[in-house]
């Protein structure tokens, strides 16, 4: 250490570079050397395994783990070391049996090292493995002809001629039994499970028989702890119906449905197997409701809307009918919204409901000012698996001024249909790891219905998250819209398309992209196309970094349009309500290449 001490002395009287760089480096080197010396001193008995690799080597090393008490006060008693070396032959040989090797040659060499230490080298020649000479896997009982069980038997992981792998044997058994249980054969068991081994011939015979027993069904369901909710409303969250074949995964799906309703603090769904009668299993659902009335204030900032304050009211069980009343107030620098919505669950399906809403909305931009009052009635139903279909009728009156156009007041009576689907897999609430969503909407109005303007409009949007190696994700987003209407100036501001902003083309201000008038004011377009590609790298549990490229614009003619481009990077803080996103973006291919900061909260997919 004299050399290190000498250099350190020079650094203490030297430059700032020496004090800031050399001294910390020497300290790290000294700690590393000290730690290395401690590690060597703490391991006076070393085991080296040679001749096998991979899982076989790991299993042998685990079998040869140094027993407690072999090392005392940093030394190894030679007698104990020699005993462990003798035992290691049988231990190593036994550790190879799960991989089908029953006749290995194991050689050991025990050598002295250092001050009272030893090195044990175990060299293994595995030899020829035991192979399967006969295999019989039989299903019996009421479920013997079930297609899924028969498919598992046909695809059992061990066949004649293959090496006897005990892990694959147990895996095949476990999957067969678990599948039978999940299909409602709750009494399924193996009445015969034998592996007969002939060591001399290196052969094994497998005999396996699964007796399925009778198939069980769901029985009556009882709810406890949520007496204020009508039972027919609670039954909407069930993923099964009494009388259906018992499938245990439908219990967990029911529990997930209850949590997703955001009405219950706790939900526990239990199959009462001990009370089963005539192969029907009753189910108990224990619930802990949230407070019926909730008031949630909030403050925040977004570059699209400026500083904002919000207030949300929710009655999760209106009139004790299982209906829901929602009220929202948003006051921001560039937008103010006051809305109310009443939801009525329909029938026994979770994806069927009727809603009625009313909303006042003021949207202020550099080039337009819009005030609208609208009411809407809608009916939602899942006609196809996982696809929600909503029919709606919207009545609105909007007063607006765009650019140098005259102020106008337009009334619209607009029916429409909306289809959408969401399929996300989450690592934690508010943080999806993969999946996709899409939505398509067609809406229109006609003077024959009492509207001031006749139009037809189509909208489409979608997003996807693709999981990549190295804690990375590829996030794709697209949005588009088109309008069929004769006189564009008659189109209200809220029905025109604009681009730019936090969830559009970053690098541009909110709704700053689109056709312009003679004064350079953006007046909006008949059509819109937007696309985004984002590469996100996770950093720990709640943070991530992102690189992104956005492209899109609003325009009037599909034969003559120009896309705007923006690129940049950002940081995300993930929360249960969605990510807090801070992005720094720059316009690409534009004379105004200044950076623009974007900040938003919530889901953008």
Coordinates of C-alpha atoms in Angstrom, one line a residue:
X1 CA 0.0 0.0 0.0
X2 CA 3.1 2.3 0.2
X3 CA 2.7 3.3 -3.5
X4 CA -1.0 4.2 -3.0
X5 CA -0.1 6.2 0.1
X6 CA 2.6 8.1 -1.8
X7 CA 0.2 9.0 -4.7
X8 CA -2.4 10.1 -2.2
X9 CA 0.0 12.4 -0.5
X10 CA 0.9 14.0 -3.8
X11 CA -2.8 14.5 -4.6
X12 CA -3.7 16.1 -1.3
X13 CA -1.2 19.0 -2.1
X14 CA -1.9 19.0 -5.8
X15 CA -4.5 20.4 -8.2
X16 CA -8.3 20.4 -8.0
X17 CA -8.3 17.6 -10.7
X18 CA -6.1 15.5 -8.4
X19 CA -8.4 16.1 -5.4
X20 CA -11.6 15.4 -7.3
X21 CA -10.5 12.5 -9.5
X22 CA -7.4 10.8 -8.1
X23 CA -8.4 10.7 -4.5
X24 CA -11.8 9.1 -5.0
X25 CA -10.3 6.6 -7.5
X26 CA -7.7 5.6 -5.0
X27 CA -10.3 5.3 -2.3
X28 CA -12.4 3.0 -4.6
X29 CA -9.2 0.9 -5.4
X30 CA -8.3 0.6 -1.8
X31 CA -11.9 -0.6 -0.8
X32 CA -11.9 -3.0 -3.8
X33 CA -8.5 -4.5 -2.7
X34 CA -9.7 -4.7 0.9
X35 CA -13.0 -6.4 -0.1
X36 CA -11.2 -8.9 -2.4
X37 CA -8.9 -9.9 0.5
X38 CA -11.9 -10.4 2.7
X39 CA -13.7 -12.6 0.1
X40 CA -10.7 -14.8 -0.3
X41 CA -10.3 -15.2 3.5
X42 CA -14.1 -16.0 3.8
X43 CA -13.9 -18.9 1.4
X44 CA -11.3 -21.4 2.6
X45 CA -13.1 -24.4 0.9
X46 CA -13.7 -24.2 -2.8
X47 CA -15.6 -26.7 -5.0
X48 CA -15.1 -26.9 -8.8
X49 CA -17.4 -29.0 -11.0
X50 CA -16.1 -30.1 -14.4
X51 CA -17.5 -32.3 -17.2
X52 CA -21.1 -31.0 -17.2
X53 CA -22.7 -27.7 -18.1
X54 CA -26.0 -25.8 -17.8
X55 CA -28.8 -27.1 -15.6
X56 CA -26.9 -30.3 -14.8
X57 CA -23.9 -28.3 -13.5
X58 CA -26.1 -26.1 -11.4
X59 CA -27.8 -29.1 -9.9
X60 CA -24.5 -30.7 -9.0
X61 CA -23.2 -27.5 -7.5
X62 CA -26.3 -27.1 -5.4
X63 CA -25.9 -30.7 -4.1
X64 CA -22.3 -30.0 -3.2
X65 CA -23.1 -26.8 -1.3
X66 CA -20.7 -26.5 1.7
X67 CA -22.5 -27.8 4.8
X68 CA -22.9 -25.6 7.9
X69 CA -20.0 -26.1 10.3
X70 CA -17.4 -27.3 7.8
X71 CA -15.6 -24.0 8.0
X72 CA -14.8 -22.8 11.6
X73 CA -12.8 -19.7 12.4
X74 CA -11.7 -19.4 8.8
X75 CA -10.2 -22.9 8.7
X76 CA -11.3 -26.4 7.6
X77 CA -10.6 -29.5 9.6
X78 CA -8.8 -31.9 7.3
X79 CA -10.7 -34.9 8.5
X80 CA -14.0 -33.2 7.7
X81 CA -12.8 -32.1 4.3
X82 CA -11.8 -35.6 3.4
X83 CA -15.2 -37.0 4.5
X84 CA -17.0 -34.3 2.4
X85 CA -14.9 -35.3 -0.6
X86 CA -15.8 -39.0 -0.2
X87 CA -19.6 -38.1 0.1
X88 CA -19.4 -35.8 -2.9
X89 CA -19.2 -38.7 -5.3
X90 CA -22.7 -40.0 -4.4
X91 CA -24.1 -36.5 -4.1
X92 CA -23.0 -35.6 -7.6
X93 CA -24.2 -38.8 -9.1
X94 CA -27.6 -38.4 -7.4
X95 CA -27.9 -34.8 -8.7
X96 CA -27.7 -36.2 -12.3
X97 CA -30.6 -38.6 -12.0
X98 CA -33.3 -36.0 -12.6
X99 CA -31.7 -35.5 -16.1
X100 CA -31.8 -39.3 -16.9
X101 CA -28.1 -40.1 -16.1
X102 CA -28.0 -43.0 -13.7
X103 CA -24.5 -44.4 -14.4
X104 CA -22.0 -41.5 -14.3
X105 CA -18.3 -41.8 -13.5
X106 CA -17.4 -39.3 -10.8
X107 CA -13.8 -38.5 -9.8
X108 CA -12.8 -36.2 -7.0
X109 CA -9.5 -34.5 -6.1
X110 CA -8.9 -32.7 -2.8
X111 CA -6.0 -30.3 -2.7
X112 CA -4.7 -28.0 0.0
X113 CA -4.7 -24.3 -0.7
X114 CA -3.5 -21.3 1.3
X115 CA -3.5 -21.3 5.1
X116 CA -5.7 -24.3 6.1
X117 CA -7.9 -24.2 3.0
X118 CA -8.9 -26.9 0.4
X119 CA -10.0 -27.1 -3.2
X120 CA -12.3 -30.0 -4.2
X121 CA -12.4 -30.7 -7.9
X122 CA -15.3 -33.0 -9.0
X123 CA -14.9 -34.3 -12.6
X124 CA -17.9 -36.0 -14.1
X125 CA -18.4 -38.3 -17.1
X126 CA -22.2 -38.5 -17.4
X127 CA -22.2 -41.7 -19.5
X128 CA -25.2 -42.9 -21.4
X129 CA -28.7 -41.7 -20.3
X130 CA -31.7 -43.8 -19.4
X131 CA -34.2 -43.8 -22.3
X132 CA -38.0 -44.5 -22.3
X133 CA -38.8 -47.9 -23.7
X134 CA -42.5 -47.9 -23.0
X135 CA -45.1 -45.2 -22.3
X136 CA -48.8 -45.6 -21.4
X137 CA -50.9 -42.6 -20.5
X138 CA -54.6 -43.3 -20.0
X139 CA -57.6 -41.2 -19.2
X140 CA -60.6 -42.8 -17.4
X141 CA -63.8 -41.6 -16.0
X142 CA -66.5 -39.2 -17.3
X143 CA -63.9 -36.8 -18.8
X144 CA -61.9 -39.4 -20.7
X145 CA -63.1 -38.1 -24.1
X146 CA -62.6 -34.4 -23.4
X147 CA -60.7 -33.0 -26.4
X148 CA -58.3 -30.8 -24.3
X149 CA -57.3 -33.6 -22.1
X150 CA -56.8 -36.0 -25.0
X151 CA -54.6 -33.3 -26.7
X152 CA -52.4 -33.1 -23.6
X153 CA -52.0 -36.8 -23.5
X154 CA -51.0 -36.8 -27.2
X155 CA -48.5 -34.0 -26.5
X156 CA -47.1 -35.3 -23.3
X157 CA -43.5 -34.0 -23.1
X158 CA -41.9 -37.5 -22.9
X159 CA -42.2 -40.1 -25.7
X160 CA -40.6 -43.5 -26.4
X161 CA -36.9 -43.2 -27.2
X162 CA -36.4 -39.9 -25.4
X163 CA -34.1 -39.4 -22.3
X164 CA -36.0 -39.9 -19.0
X165 CA -36.3 -36.3 -17.7
X166 CA -38.0 -36.3 -14.3
X167 CA -38.7 -32.5 -14.5
X168 CA -40.5 -33.0 -17.8
X169 CA -42.4 -36.0 -16.4
X170 CA -43.6 -33.9 -13.4
X171 CA -44.4 -31.0 -15.7
X172 CA -46.6 -33.2 -17.9
X173 CA -48.4 -34.7 -14.9
X174 CA -49.0 -31.3 -13.3
X175 CA -50.4 -29.8 -16.5
X176 CA -52.7 -32.7 -17.1
X177 CA -54.1 -32.6 -13.5
X178 CA -54.3 -28.8 -13.5
X179 CA -56.2 -28.7 -16.8
X180 CA -58.7 -31.4 -15.6
X181 CA -59.3 -29.4 -12.5
X182 CA -59.8 -26.1 -14.5
X183 CA -62.4 -27.9 -16.7
X184 CA -64.5 -28.7 -13.7
X185 CA -63.2 -32.2 -12.8
X186 CA -62.4 -31.3 -9.3
X187 CA -62.0 -34.9 -8.0
X188 CA -59.4 -35.7 -10.7
X189 CA -56.5 -37.8 -9.5
X190 CA -53.8 -40.2 -10.7
X191 CA -54.8 -43.8 -9.8
X192 CA -51.6 -45.1 -11.3
X193 CA -48.3 -43.2 -11.7
X194 CA -45.3 -45.4 -12.1
X195 CA -41.8 -45.0 -13.5
X196 CA -40.1 -48.4 -13.7
X197 CA -36.3 -48.2 -14.2
X198 CA -34.0 -51.0 -15.4
X199 CA -30.5 -49.6 -14.7
X200 CA -28.6 -52.4 -16.4
X201 CA -30.5 -51.9 -19.7
X202 CA -30.7 -48.1 -19.2
X203 CA -34.4 -48.3 -19.9
X204 CA -37.5 -46.9 -18.2
X205 CA -41.2 -47.6 -18.5
X206 CA -43.9 -45.0 -17.7
X207 CA -47.5 -46.0 -16.7
X208 CA -49.9 -43.1 -15.9
X209 CA -53.6 -43.1 -15.5
X210 CA -55.8 -40.0 -14.7
X211 CA -59.2 -40.7 -13.3
X212 CA -61.2 -37.5 -14.0
X213 CA -64.2 -38.1 -11.7
X214 CA -67.4 -36.2 -12.4
X215 CA -67.6 -32.7 -13.9
X216 CA -68.7 -30.0 -11.4
X217 CA -70.8 -27.0 -12.2
X218 CA -71.3 -23.6 -10.6
X219 CA -74.0 -23.5 -8.0
X220 CA -75.8 -20.6 -6.4
X221 CA -74.0 -17.3 -5.8
X222 CA -74.5 -15.3 -2.6
X223 CA -73.3 -11.7 -2.0
X224 CA -72.3 -10.3 1.4
X225 CA -71.3 -6.9 2.5
X226 CA -73.0 -4.8 -0.2
X227 CA -76.7 -4.9 0.8
X228 CA -77.3 -1.4 -0.6
X229 CA -76.7 -2.6 -4.1
X230 CA -79.5 -4.5 -6.0
X231 CA -78.5 -8.1 -6.5
X232 CA -79.3 -8.0 -10.2
X233 CA -76.7 -5.3 -10.6
X234 CA -74.0 -7.2 -8.7
X235 CA -74.7 -10.3 -10.8
X236 CA -73.6 -8.3 -13.9
X237 CA -70.0 -8.6 -12.7
X238 CA -70.1 -12.4 -12.6
X239 CA -68.0 -14.1 -15.3
X240 CA -70.2 -17.2 -15.1
X241 CA -73.8 -18.2 -14.6
X242 CA -75.1 -20.9 -12.2
X243 CA -75.3 -24.2 -14.0
X244 CA -72.2 -23.6 -16.2
X245 CA -69.2 -25.9 -16.1
X246 CA -67.0 -25.0 -13.2
X247 CA -63.8 -23.2 -14.4
X248 CA -61.6 -21.7 -11.7
X249 CA -60.3 -18.9 -13.8
X250 CA -63.8 -17.4 -14.0
X251 CA -63.6 -16.8 -10.3
X252 CA -60.5 -14.6 -10.7
X253 CA -62.1 -12.9 -13.7
X254 CA -65.2 -12.1 -11.5
X255 CA -63.0 -10.6 -8.9
X256 CA -61.2 -8.5 -11.5
X257 CA -64.6 -7.3 -12.8
X258 CA -65.6 -6.1 -9.3
X259 CA -62.3 -4.2 -8.7
X260 CA -62.5 -2.6 -12.2
X261 CA -66.0 -1.3 -11.3
X262 CA -64.3 1.2 -9.0
X263 CA -67.1 0.7 -6.5
X264 CA -65.6 -1.6 -4.0
X265 CA -62.5 -1.4 -1.8
X266 CA -62.4 -5.1 -1.4
X267 CA -63.8 -8.1 -3.3
X268 CA -63.2 -11.7 -2.5
X269 CA -64.8 -14.5 -4.6
X270 CA -64.6 -18.0 -3.0
X271 CA -65.8 -21.4 -4.3
X272 CA -67.1 -23.3 -1.3
X273 CA -66.0 -26.8 -2.3
X274 CA -66.8 -28.3 1.1
X275 CA -70.5 -27.4 0.5
X276 CA -70.8 -28.9 -2.9
X277 CA -73.8 -31.1 -3.5
X278 CA -74.6 -33.2 -6.6
X279 CA -71.5 -31.8 -8.3
X280 CA -72.6 -28.1 -8.0
X281 CA -70.2 -25.7 -6.1
X282 CA -71.8 -22.7 -4.4
X283 CA -69.9 -19.4 -4.7
X284 CA -69.6 -16.7 -2.0
X285 CA -68.8 -13.1 -2.9
X286 CA -67.6 -10.8 0.0
X287 CA -67.6 -7.1 -0.8
X288 CA -66.5 -3.9 0.9
X289 CA -68.1 -0.9 -0.9
X290 CA -66.4 2.4 -1.3
X291 CA -68.2 5.5 0.1
X292 CA -71.3 6.1 -2.1
X293 CA -70.5 9.8 -2.5
X294 CA -67.0 10.9 -3.6
X295 CA -65.6 14.4 -4.2
X296 CA -62.2 14.6 -5.8
X297 CA -60.5 18.0 -6.3
X298 CA -57.4 18.4 -8.4
X299 CA -54.9 21.0 -9.7
X300 CA -52.4 20.6 -12.4
X301 CA -50.8 22.1 -15.5
X302 CA -50.7 21.0 -19.2
X303 CA -49.1 22.8 -22.1
X304 CA -52.3 22.3 -24.1
X305 CA -54.6 23.9 -21.6
X306 CA -52.4 25.8 -19.2
X307 CA -52.9 25.8 -15.4
X308 CA -56.0 24.0 -14.4
X309 CA -58.2 23.1 -11.5
X310 CA -60.8 20.3 -11.5
X311 CA -63.5 18.9 -9.3
X312 CA -65.2 15.5 -9.8
X313 CA -68.4 14.4 -8.0
X314 CA -69.5 10.7 -8.1
X315 CA -72.5 8.9 -6.7
X316 CA -71.7 5.2 -7.2
X317 CA -75.2 3.9 -6.3
X318 CA -77.8 6.6 -7.1
X319 CA -81.2 6.0 -5.5
X320 CA -79.8 2.6 -4.4
X321 CA -80.6 1.3 -7.9
X322 CA -76.9 0.6 -8.9
X323 CA -77.0 3.6 -11.2
X324 CA -74.1 6.1 -11.3
X325 CA -74.1 9.9 -11.4
X326 CA -70.9 11.7 -12.4
X327 CA -70.3 15.4 -12.4
X328 CA -67.1 17.2 -13.6
X329 CA -65.8 20.7 -13.5
X330 CA -62.6 21.8 -15.3
X331 CA -61.4 25.3 -15.2
X332 CA -58.2 25.9 -17.2
X333 CA -56.6 28.9 -18.9
X334 CA -57.6 27.8 -22.4
X335 CA -60.6 25.6 -21.7
X336 CA -63.5 25.4 -19.3
X337 CA -65.9 22.4 -19.0
X338 CA -68.9 21.6 -16.9
X339 CA -70.6 18.3 -17.4
X340 CA -72.9 15.7 -15.8
X341 CA -73.5 12.1 -16.8
X342 CA -76.0 9.5 -15.6
X343 CA -75.3 5.8 -16.2
X344 CA -77.9 3.0 -16.1
X345 CA -76.8 -0.6 -16.2
X346 CA -78.9 -2.8 -18.5
X347 CA -79.7 -6.5 -18.5
X348 CA -77.3 -8.9 -17.0
X349 CA -74.3 -8.2 -19.1
X350 CA -71.4 -6.1 -17.8
X351 CA -70.9 -4.4 -21.2
X352 CA -74.5 -3.2 -21.6
X353 CA -75.5 0.3 -20.3
X354 CA -77.4 3.4 -21.1
X355 CA -76.1 6.9 -20.4
X356 CA -77.4 10.5 -20.5
X357 CA -75.1 13.5 -20.4
X358 CA -75.1 17.2 -20.7
X359 CA -72.0 19.4 -21.1
X360 CA -71.0 23.0 -21.5
X361 CA -67.6 23.5 -23.1
X362 CA -65.6 26.6 -23.9
X363 CA -62.4 26.1 -26.0
X364 CA -60.2 29.2 -26.6
X365 CA -57.3 29.2 -29.0
X366 CA -55.1 31.8 -30.8
X367 CA -57.3 31.6 -33.8
X368 CA -60.8 30.5 -32.6
X369 CA -63.2 30.8 -29.7
X370 CA -65.9 28.2 -29.3
X371 CA -68.8 27.9 -26.8
X372 CA -71.0 24.8 -27.0
X373 CA -73.9 23.3 -25.0
X374 CA -74.7 19.7 -25.8
X375 CA -76.7 16.7 -24.5
X376 CA -76.4 13.1 -25.5
X377 CA -78.2 9.8 -25.0
X378 CA -76.3 6.6 -25.7
X379 CA -76.8 2.8 -25.6
X380 CA -73.7 0.6 -25.3
X381 CA -73.7 -3.1 -25.8
X382 CA -71.0 -5.8 -26.5
X383 CA -72.3 -7.4 -29.7
X384 CA -69.0 -9.1 -30.5
X385 CA -66.6 -10.5 -28.0
X386 CA -64.5 -7.7 -26.5
X387 CA -65.9 -5.1 -28.9
X388 CA -68.1 -2.4 -27.5
X389 CA -70.7 -0.9 -29.7
X390 CA -72.3 2.4 -28.8
X391 CA -75.3 4.1 -30.6
X392 CA -75.7 7.7 -29.7
X393 CA -77.8 10.8 -30.4
X394 CA -76.2 14.1 -29.8
X395 CA -77.9 17.5 -29.8
X396 CA -75.7 20.6 -29.6
X397 CA -75.7 24.3 -30.1
X398 CA -72.3 26.0 -30.7
X399 CA -71.4 29.7 -30.9
X400 CA -68.0 30.1 -32.5
X401 CA -65.6 32.4 -34.4
X402 CA -62.6 31.1 -36.4
X403 CA -60.0 33.5 -37.7
X404 CA -61.5 36.4 -39.6
X405 CA -64.8 34.5 -40.2
X406 CA -68.0 36.0 -38.9
X407 CA -69.4 34.8 -35.6
X408 CA -71.9 32.0 -36.0
X409 CA -74.3 29.9 -34.0
X410 CA -75.0 26.4 -35.3
X411 CA -77.4 23.7 -34.1
X412 CA -76.7 20.1 -34.8
X413 CA -78.9 16.9 -34.3
X414 CA -76.3 14.2 -34.8
X415 CA -76.8 10.4 -34.5
X416 CA -73.8 8.1 -34.7
X417 CA -72.2 4.8 -33.9
X418 CA -68.9 4.1 -32.1
X419 CA -67.1 0.7 -32.0
X420 CA -64.0 0.1 -29.8
X421 CA -61.9 -2.5 -28.1
X422 CA -59.2 -2.4 -25.4
X423 CA -56.8 -5.3 -24.7
X424 CA -54.1 -4.3 -22.2
X425 CA -51.8 -6.3 -19.9
X426 CA -50.6 -4.4 -16.9
X427 CA -47.5 -4.7 -14.8
X428 CA -49.1 -2.4 -12.2
X429 CA -52.2 -0.1 -12.2
X430 CA -51.7 2.6 -14.8
X431 CA -48.7 0.9 -16.4
X432 CA -49.4 -1.4 -19.3
X433 CA -46.6 -3.7 -20.5
X434 CA -48.3 -4.6 -23.8
X435 CA -51.6 -4.6 -25.7
X436 CA -53.6 -2.5 -28.0
X437 CA -56.8 -0.4 -28.3
X438 CA -58.8 0.9 -31.3
X439 CA -61.9 3.0 -31.9
X440 CA -64.0 3.8 -35.0
X441 CA -66.8 6.3 -35.0
X442 CA -69.2 7.5 -37.7
X443 CA -71.5 10.4 -37.1
X444 CA -73.6 12.8 -39.1
X445 CA -76.3 15.4 -39.2
X446 CA -79.0 16.4 -41.7
X447 CA -81.2 19.4 -42.2
X448 CA -84.1 17.0 -42.4
X449 CA -83.5 16.2 -38.7
X450 CA -83.5 19.9 -37.7
X451 CA -79.7 20.6 -38.1
X452 CA -78.4 23.8 -39.5
X453 CA -75.7 21.8 -41.4
X454 CA -75.7 18.5 -43.2
X455 CA -72.5 16.5 -42.8
X456 CA -71.0 13.1 -42.4
X457 CA -67.9 12.5 -40.5
X458 CA -65.7 9.4 -39.8
X459 CA -63.0 9.1 -37.1
X460 CA -60.5 6.4 -36.3
X461 CA -57.8 6.0 -33.7
X462 CA -55.6 3.3 -32.4
X463 CA -52.6 2.6 -30.2
X464 CA -50.4 -0.4 -29.4
X465 CA -47.6 -1.3 -27.0
X466 CA -45.1 -3.9 -28.1
X467 CA -42.8 -5.4 -25.5
X468 CA -39.1 -5.5 -26.4
X469 CA -36.0 -7.0 -24.7
X470 CA -34.0 -4.9 -22.3
X471 CA -36.9 -3.4 -20.4
X472 CA -38.0 -1.5 -23.5
X473 CA -41.3 -0.9 -25.2
X474 CA -42.4 0.3 -28.6
X475 CA -45.4 2.6 -28.4
X476 CA -47.4 3.2 -31.6
X477 CA -50.3 5.7 -32.0
X478 CA -52.4 6.8 -34.9
X479 CA -55.4 9.0 -35.4
X480 CA -57.4 10.1 -38.4
X481 CA -60.6 11.7 -39.5
X482 CA -62.5 12.8 -42.6
X483 CA -65.5 15.0 -43.3
X484 CA -68.0 15.0 -46.2
X485 CA -69.7 18.5 -46.3
X486 CA -70.3 21.1 -49.0
X487 CA -69.7 24.5 -47.4
X488 CA -66.7 24.3 -45.1
X489 CA -67.4 27.7 -43.4
X490 CA -70.7 26.3 -42.1
X491 CA -68.8 23.6 -40.1
X492 CA -68.6 24.4 -36.4
X493 CA -65.1 24.8 -34.8
X494 CA -65.6 21.7 -32.7
X495 CA -66.2 19.6 -35.8
X496 CA -63.1 20.8 -37.7
X497 CA -59.8 19.0 -37.5
X498 CA -56.7 20.6 -36.0
X499 CA -53.3 19.1 -35.2
X500 CA -50.4 19.9 -32.8
X501 CA -50.1 19.6 -29.1
X502 CA -49.3 17.1 -26.3
X503 CA -51.2 14.2 -27.7
X504 CA -50.9 15.1 -31.4
X505 CA -47.7 16.3 -33.1
X506 CA -45.3 17.4 -30.4
X507 CA -43.0 20.3 -31.2
X508 CA -46.1 22.4 -32.2
X509 CA -48.5 24.3 -30.1
X510 CA -52.0 23.0 -29.3
X511 CA -54.2 23.0 -32.4
X512 CA -51.7 25.2 -34.3
X513 CA -51.6 22.9 -37.5
X514 CA -54.1 23.0 -40.3
X515 CA -55.2 25.1 -43.2
X516 CA -54.8 28.9 -42.8
X517 CA -56.7 31.9 -43.9
X518 CA -55.3 35.0 -45.6
X519 CA -54.1 36.4 -42.3
X520 CA -52.2 33.2 -41.3
X521 CA -54.9 32.1 -38.8
X522 CA -55.4 28.3 -38.6
X523 CA -59.0 27.6 -39.5
X524 CA -59.0 23.8 -39.3
X525 CA -59.4 21.2 -42.0
X526 CA -61.8 18.6 -43.4
X527 CA -59.4 15.8 -42.8
X528 CA -56.6 14.8 -40.4
X529 CA -53.8 12.2 -40.2
X530 CA -51.5 11.7 -37.2
X531 CA -49.0 9.0 -36.4
X532 CA -46.5 8.6 -33.6
X533 CA -43.6 6.2 -32.8
X534 CA -42.1 6.1 -29.3
X535 CA -39.4 4.0 -27.8
X536 CA -39.5 3.8 -24.0
X537 CA -36.9 2.4 -21.7
X538 CA -37.9 1.6 -18.1
X539 CA -35.9 2.8 -15.2
X540 CA -36.9 1.0 -12.0
X541 CA -40.5 0.7 -10.9
X542 CA -42.0 4.1 -11.6
X543 CA -39.8 5.9 -14.1
X544 CA -38.9 5.7 -17.8
X545 CA -37.2 7.6 -20.6
X546 CA -38.6 8.0 -24.1
X547 CA -37.5 8.9 -27.6
X548 CA -40.3 9.8 -30.0
X549 CA -41.1 10.9 -33.6
X550 CA -44.5 12.4 -34.5
X551 CA -46.0 13.2 -37.9
X552 CA -49.3 14.6 -39.0
X553 CA -51.5 17.5 -40.0
X554 CA -55.0 18.7 -40.7
X555 CA -55.9 19.5 -44.4
X556 CA -58.7 20.0 -46.9
X557 CA -57.6 17.8 -49.8
X558 CA -56.2 14.2 -49.8
X559 CA -54.5 15.0 -53.1
X560 CA -52.6 18.0 -51.8
X561 CA -51.4 18.0 -48.2
X562 CA -48.1 18.3 -46.3
X563 CA -47.3 16.5 -43.0
X564 CA -45.6 18.3 -40.1
X565 CA -42.9 16.4 -38.2
X566 CA -41.6 16.6 -34.6
X567 CA -39.1 14.6 -32.6
X568 CA -37.6 14.7 -29.1
X569 CA -37.2 12.9 -25.9
X570 CA -39.0 12.8 -22.5
X571 CA -39.2 11.4 -19.0
X572 CA -42.2 9.6 -17.5
X573 CA -43.3 9.2 -13.9
X574 CA -45.8 6.4 -13.7
X575 CA -48.8 6.6 -11.3
X576 CA -52.0 4.6 -10.9
X577 CA -54.0 7.3 -12.8
X578 CA -51.5 7.2 -15.7
X579 CA -48.1 8.6 -16.5
X580 CA -46.9 12.2 -15.8
X581 CA -45.1 13.0 -19.0
X582 CA -42.5 15.7 -19.6
X583 CA -41.4 16.0 -23.3
X584 CA -38.9 18.2 -25.0
X585 CA -39.7 18.3 -28.8
X586 CA -38.4 20.0 -31.8
X587 CA -40.0 20.6 -35.2
X588 CA -38.3 18.7 -38.0
X589 CA -37.9 20.2 -41.5
X590 CA -39.2 23.6 -40.5
X591 CA -37.6 27.0 -40.3
X592 CA -38.8 27.4 -36.7
X593 CA -36.7 24.7 -35.1
X594 CA -36.9 25.9 -31.5
X595 CA -37.5 23.3 -28.8
X596 CA -41.0 23.2 -27.2
X597 CA -41.8 21.7 -23.8
X598 CA -44.8 19.5 -23.4
X599 CA -46.3 18.4 -20.1
X600 CA -49.3 16.2 -19.6
X601 CA -50.9 13.8 -17.1
X602 CA -52.9 10.6 -17.9
X603 CA -53.2 8.0 -20.6
X604 CA -52.3 8.8 -24.2
X605 CA -53.1 5.4 -25.6

